[in-house]
Amino acid sequence: EAQYQDAIKVLNEHLATERKHNLQQRKALIEQVRGLTNHEDIRNAIEECKRLQTRWQTTVPGKRKQENTLWEEFREACDAVFNRRKQQQHAHHELEKQNKAQKQQLCAQLEELTRSTMADLAEAERQMHALVDQWQQAGPIAKRDQPALEKRFDKARDAFHAHAAALHEEAAQEQLALLRKKAGCCTEAEQLLEHPDAALAQPMLDDLDKRWNETPSLKDSAAEQTIQQRYKQLRNALMGGN
């Protein structure tokens, strides 16, 4: 009996030592996992957490309450690491949604510029360049949304360039029409110089002056100055002839 009790005592001491070592080892694992919570590289933190989970082993368990407490602490520490990844993913998705909304708005603004007129075309072109800069600086969006938005923005930009070109062409045609009208007045003035009856030519000159004055000036100042000088010389000649 004495030998048996001595053997039991030795065994219990060995088990107690192993139990204490076991306890310290698992507490150390808990602290290691907790230290991963603020790790900068969350992917590495996740991998390290998984590796530490495989080391959670119990050779000699302690009291049930103590074991449950340890396990809860370890699981909470692991959950904190994994939840941090979820939070980052959620924040990333929210940022992508915000970036998507911003790019959709930029597309809408660029599409609206195709309504501009020649009078405000210069401002519209400035806004177009600003929108392109904002588009290039906008943050990333989900890959599944990117092709459609890129296509929409490129289409809107091409449409604006085409619209601007059409406005410039229309303005050029209007200026050409004005030049032809002014040139026509000059031609009529030249014909009046050959009119045999000055008394009859005067009302015609008055009508010509009225039409000339009602015709807007050319935007090309040099061309306007030249045509004005030509008409003035013809008119002076007509008045001198009277």
CSV table of C-alpha atoms in Angstrom, one decimal:
chain,number,residue,atom,x,y,z
A,1,GLU,CA,0.0,0.0,0.0
A,2,ALA,CA,2.8,2.4,0.9
A,3,GLN,CA,4.6,1.6,-2.3
A,4,TYR,CA,1.4,2.2,-4.2
A,5,GLN,CA,0.7,5.5,-2.6
A,6,ASP,CA,4.3,6.6,-3.3
A,7,ALA,CA,3.9,5.7,-6.9
A,8,ILE,CA,0.6,7.6,-7.1
A,9,LYS,CA,2.3,10.6,-5.5
A,10,VAL,CA,5.1,10.5,-8.0
A,11,LEU,CA,2.5,10.2,-10.9
A,12,ASN,CA,0.4,13.1,-9.6
A,13,GLU,CA,3.5,15.3,-9.3
A,14,HIS,CA,4.4,14.5,-12.8
A,15,LEU,CA,0.8,15.2,-14.0
A,16,ALA,CA,0.7,18.4,-12.0
A,17,THR,CA,4.0,19.5,-13.6
A,18,GLU,CA,2.7,18.6,-17.1
A,19,ARG,CA,-0.6,20.3,-16.4
A,20,LYS,CA,1.1,23.5,-15.3
A,21,HIS,CA,3.3,23.4,-18.4
A,22,ASN,CA,0.2,22.8,-20.5
A,23,LEU,CA,-1.5,25.8,-18.9
A,24,GLN,CA,1.4,28.1,-19.4
A,25,GLN,CA,1.8,27.0,-23.0
A,26,ARG,CA,-1.8,27.7,-23.9
A,27,LYS,CA,-1.8,31.1,-22.1
A,28,ALA,CA,1.2,31.9,-24.2
A,29,LEU,CA,-0.7,31.0,-27.4
A,30,ILE,CA,-3.6,33.2,-26.3
A,31,GLU,CA,-1.2,36.2,-25.9
A,32,GLN,CA,0.4,35.5,-29.3
A,33,VAL,CA,-3.0,35.5,-31.0
A,34,ARG,CA,-3.9,38.7,-29.2
A,35,GLY,CA,-0.8,40.2,-30.5
A,36,LEU,CA,-1.9,39.6,-34.0
A,37,THR,CA,-5.0,41.8,-33.7
A,38,ASN,CA,-3.1,44.9,-34.6
A,39,HIS,CA,-0.7,43.3,-37.1
A,40,GLU,CA,-0.4,45.5,-40.2
A,41,ASP,CA,-0.5,42.7,-42.7
A,42,ILE,CA,-3.9,41.1,-42.0
A,43,ARG,CA,-3.2,38.2,-44.4
A,44,ASN,CA,-0.1,37.2,-42.5
A,45,ALA,CA,-1.9,37.6,-39.3
A,46,ILE,CA,-4.6,35.2,-40.4
A,47,GLU,CA,-2.1,32.6,-41.5
A,48,GLU,CA,-0.2,32.9,-38.3
A,49,CYS,CA,-3.5,32.6,-36.3
A,50,LYS,CA,-4.3,29.4,-38.2
A,51,ARG,CA,-0.9,28.0,-37.4
A,52,LEU,CA,-1.3,28.8,-33.7
A,53,GLN,CA,-4.6,27.1,-33.7
A,54,THR,CA,-3.0,23.8,-34.7
A,55,ARG,CA,-0.7,24.1,-31.6
A,56,TRP,CA,-3.7,24.3,-29.2
A,57,GLN,CA,-3.3,20.8,-27.6
A,58,THR,CA,-4.1,19.5,-24.2
A,59,THR,CA,-2.1,16.6,-22.8
A,60,VAL,CA,-3.3,16.9,-19.2
A,61,PRO,CA,-6.5,18.9,-18.8
A,62,GLY,CA,-7.2,21.0,-15.8
A,63,LYS,CA,-10.5,21.6,-14.1
A,64,ARG,CA,-13.4,21.9,-16.5
A,65,LYS,CA,-14.1,25.5,-15.6
A,66,GLN,CA,-10.5,26.5,-16.1
A,67,GLU,CA,-10.4,24.6,-19.4
A,68,ASN,CA,-13.6,26.3,-20.6
A,69,THR,CA,-12.2,29.7,-19.6
A,70,LEU,CA,-9.0,29.2,-21.5
A,71,TRP,CA,-10.8,27.9,-24.6
A,72,GLU,CA,-13.1,30.9,-24.6
A,73,GLU,CA,-10.2,33.3,-24.3
A,74,PHE,CA,-8.4,31.6,-27.2
A,75,ARG,CA,-11.5,31.5,-29.4
A,76,GLU,CA,-12.2,35.2,-28.7
A,77,ALA,CA,-8.7,36.2,-29.5
A,78,CYS,CA,-8.9,34.2,-32.8
A,79,ASP,CA,-12.3,35.7,-33.6
A,80,ALA,CA,-10.9,39.2,-33.1
A,81,VAL,CA,-8.2,38.5,-35.8
A,82,PHE,CA,-10.7,37.1,-38.3
A,83,ASN,CA,-13.2,39.8,-37.5
A,84,ARG,CA,-10.6,42.4,-38.3
A,85,ARG,CA,-10.3,40.9,-41.8
A,86,LYS,CA,-14.1,41.1,-42.2
A,87,GLN,CA,-14.0,44.7,-41.1
A,88,GLN,CA,-11.3,45.5,-43.6
A,89,GLN,CA,-13.3,43.7,-46.3
A,90,HIS,CA,-16.4,45.6,-45.4
A,91,ALA,CA,-14.6,48.9,-45.4
A,92,HIS,CA,-13.0,48.0,-48.8
A,93,HIS,CA,-16.4,47.2,-50.3
A,94,GLU,CA,-17.9,50.4,-48.9
A,95,LEU,CA,-15.1,52.4,-50.4
A,96,GLU,CA,-15.6,50.7,-53.8
A,97,LYS,CA,-19.3,51.6,-53.6
A,98,GLN,CA,-18.5,55.2,-52.9
A,99,ASN,CA,-16.0,55.3,-55.8
A,100,LYS,CA,-18.6,53.7,-58.1
A,101,ALA,CA,-21.1,56.3,-57.1
A,102,GLN,CA,-18.5,59.1,-57.8
A,103,LYS,CA,-17.7,57.6,-61.2
A,104,GLN,CA,-21.4,57.3,-62.1
A,105,GLN,CA,-21.8,61.0,-61.2
A,106,LEU,CA,-18.8,62.0,-63.3
A,107,CYS,CA,-20.3,60.1,-66.3
A,108,ALA,CA,-23.6,61.9,-65.8
A,109,GLN,CA,-21.9,65.3,-65.6
A,110,LEU,CA,-19.8,64.6,-68.8
A,111,GLU,CA,-23.0,63.4,-70.6
A,112,GLU,CA,-24.7,66.7,-69.6
A,113,LEU,CA,-22.0,68.7,-71.3
A,114,THR,CA,-23.2,67.6,-74.7
A,115,ARG,CA,-26.1,70.1,-74.1
A,116,SER,CA,-23.7,73.1,-74.1
A,117,THR,CA,-24.0,75.8,-76.7
A,118,MET,CA,-21.3,77.7,-78.5
A,119,ALA,CA,-21.6,80.5,-76.1
A,120,ASP,CA,-20.6,78.4,-73.1
A,121,LEU,CA,-18.4,75.9,-75.0
A,122,ALA,CA,-15.2,77.2,-73.6
A,123,GLU,CA,-16.4,76.6,-70.0
A,124,ALA,CA,-17.8,73.2,-71.0
A,125,GLU,CA,-14.4,72.2,-72.4
A,126,ARG,CA,-12.7,73.4,-69.1
A,127,GLN,CA,-15.2,71.3,-67.2
A,128,MET,CA,-14.6,68.3,-69.4
A,129,HIS,CA,-10.8,68.4,-68.6
A,130,ALA,CA,-11.6,68.7,-64.9
A,131,LEU,CA,-13.9,65.7,-65.1
A,132,VAL,CA,-11.3,63.6,-66.8
A,133,ASP,CA,-8.8,64.6,-64.1
A,134,GLN,CA,-11.2,63.6,-61.4
A,135,TRP,CA,-11.9,60.3,-63.2
A,136,GLN,CA,-8.3,59.4,-63.3
A,137,GLN,CA,-7.8,60.3,-59.6
A,138,ALA,CA,-10.9,58.4,-58.4
A,139,GLY,CA,-10.3,55.3,-56.3
A,140,PRO,CA,-10.8,51.7,-57.5
A,141,ILE,CA,-14.1,50.0,-57.9
A,142,ALA,CA,-15.2,46.4,-58.1
A,143,LYS,CA,-13.7,44.6,-61.1
A,144,ARG,CA,-17.2,43.5,-62.2
A,145,ASP,CA,-18.4,47.1,-62.5
A,146,GLN,CA,-15.3,48.6,-64.1
A,147,PRO,CA,-15.7,47.7,-67.8
A,148,ALA,CA,-19.2,49.1,-68.0
A,149,LEU,CA,-18.3,52.4,-66.3
A,150,GLU,CA,-15.1,52.8,-68.4
A,151,LYS,CA,-17.2,52.2,-71.6
A,152,ARG,CA,-19.8,54.8,-70.5
A,153,PHE,CA,-17.2,57.4,-69.6
A,154,ASP,CA,-15.3,56.9,-72.9
A,155,LYS,CA,-18.6,57.1,-74.8
A,156,ALA,CA,-19.6,60.4,-73.0
A,157,ARG,CA,-16.1,61.9,-73.7
A,158,ASP,CA,-16.3,60.9,-77.4
A,159,ALA,CA,-19.8,62.3,-77.6
A,160,PHE,CA,-18.7,65.6,-76.2
A,161,HIS,CA,-15.7,65.9,-78.6
A,162,ALA,CA,-18.1,65.3,-81.5
A,163,HIS,CA,-20.6,67.8,-80.1
A,164,ALA,CA,-17.8,70.4,-79.7
A,165,ALA,CA,-16.6,69.8,-83.2
A,166,ALA,CA,-20.1,70.2,-84.6
A,167,LEU,CA,-20.5,73.5,-82.7
A,168,HIS,CA,-17.2,74.8,-84.1
A,169,GLU,CA,-18.3,73.8,-87.6
A,170,GLU,CA,-21.6,75.4,-87.2
A,171,ALA,CA,-20.0,78.6,-85.9
A,172,ALA,CA,-17.5,78.6,-88.9
A,173,GLN,CA,-20.4,78.2,-91.3
A,174,GLU,CA,-22.2,81.1,-89.6
A,175,GLN,CA,-19.1,83.3,-89.9
A,176,LEU,CA,-18.7,82.3,-93.5
A,177,ALA,CA,-22.4,83.3,-94.2
A,178,LEU,CA,-21.8,86.6,-92.5
A,179,LEU,CA,-18.7,87.2,-94.6
A,180,ARG,CA,-20.7,86.4,-97.8
A,181,LYS,CA,-23.4,88.8,-96.7
A,182,LYS,CA,-21.0,91.6,-96.1
A,183,ALA,CA,-19.2,90.8,-99.3
A,184,GLY,CA,-22.6,91.0,-101.1
A,185,CYS,CA,-23.2,94.4,-99.6
A,186,CYS,CA,-19.8,95.5,-101.0
A,187,THR,CA,-20.7,94.1,-104.4
A,188,GLU,CA,-24.0,96.0,-104.4
A,189,ALA,CA,-22.1,99.2,-103.4
A,190,GLU,CA,-19.8,98.7,-106.4
A,191,GLN,CA,-22.8,98.3,-108.7
A,192,LEU,CA,-24.3,101.5,-107.3
A,193,LEU,CA,-21.1,103.4,-108.4
A,194,GLU,CA,-22.2,102.6,-112.0
A,195,HIS,CA,-25.8,103.7,-111.4
A,196,PRO,CA,-26.7,106.5,-113.9
A,197,ASP,CA,-29.2,108.3,-111.6
A,198,ALA,CA,-27.7,109.5,-108.3
A,199,ALA,CA,-31.1,110.4,-106.9
A,200,LEU,CA,-32.4,106.8,-107.4
A,201,ALA,CA,-29.1,105.4,-106.0
A,202,GLN,CA,-29.4,107.2,-102.7
A,203,PRO,CA,-32.4,105.2,-101.4
A,204,MET,CA,-30.7,102.1,-102.5
A,205,LEU,CA,-27.6,103.1,-100.5
A,206,ASP,CA,-29.7,103.9,-97.5
A,207,ASP,CA,-31.2,100.4,-97.6
A,208,LEU,CA,-27.7,99.0,-98.1
A,209,ASP,CA,-26.5,100.9,-95.1
A,210,LYS,CA,-29.4,99.6,-93.0
A,211,ARG,CA,-28.6,96.0,-94.0
A,212,TRP,CA,-24.9,96.5,-93.4
A,213,ASN,CA,-25.4,97.9,-89.9
A,214,GLU,CA,-27.8,95.1,-89.0
A,215,THR,CA,-25.2,92.5,-89.9
A,216,PRO,CA,-23.2,91.3,-86.9
A,217,SER,CA,-19.4,91.8,-86.9
A,218,LEU,CA,-17.1,89.0,-87.8
A,219,LYS,CA,-15.3,87.3,-84.9
A,220,ASP,CA,-12.1,87.5,-86.9
A,221,SER,CA,-11.1,91.0,-86.2
A,222,ALA,CA,-8.6,91.2,-89.0
A,223,ALA,CA,-11.2,90.0,-91.6
A,224,GLU,CA,-13.8,92.4,-90.1
A,225,GLN,CA,-11.5,95.3,-90.3
A,226,THR,CA,-10.7,94.6,-93.9
A,227,ILE,CA,-14.3,94.2,-95.0
A,228,GLN,CA,-15.3,97.4,-93.1
A,229,GLN,CA,-12.5,99.3,-94.7
A,230,ARG,CA,-13.7,98.1,-98.2
A,231,TYR,CA,-17.3,99.1,-97.5
A,232,LYS,CA,-16.3,102.4,-96.1
A,233,GLN,CA,-14.2,103.2,-99.2
A,234,LEU,CA,-17.1,102.3,-101.5
A,235,ARG,CA,-19.5,104.3,-99.5
A,236,ASN,CA,-17.2,107.3,-99.5
A,237,ALA,CA,-16.9,107.0,-103.2
A,238,LEU,CA,-20.7,106.9,-103.6
A,239,MET,CA,-21.2,109.9,-101.3
A,240,GLY,CA,-18.5,111.8,-103.2
A,241,GLY,CA,-20.3,110.9,-106.4
A,242,ASN,CA,-23.5,112.4,-105.1
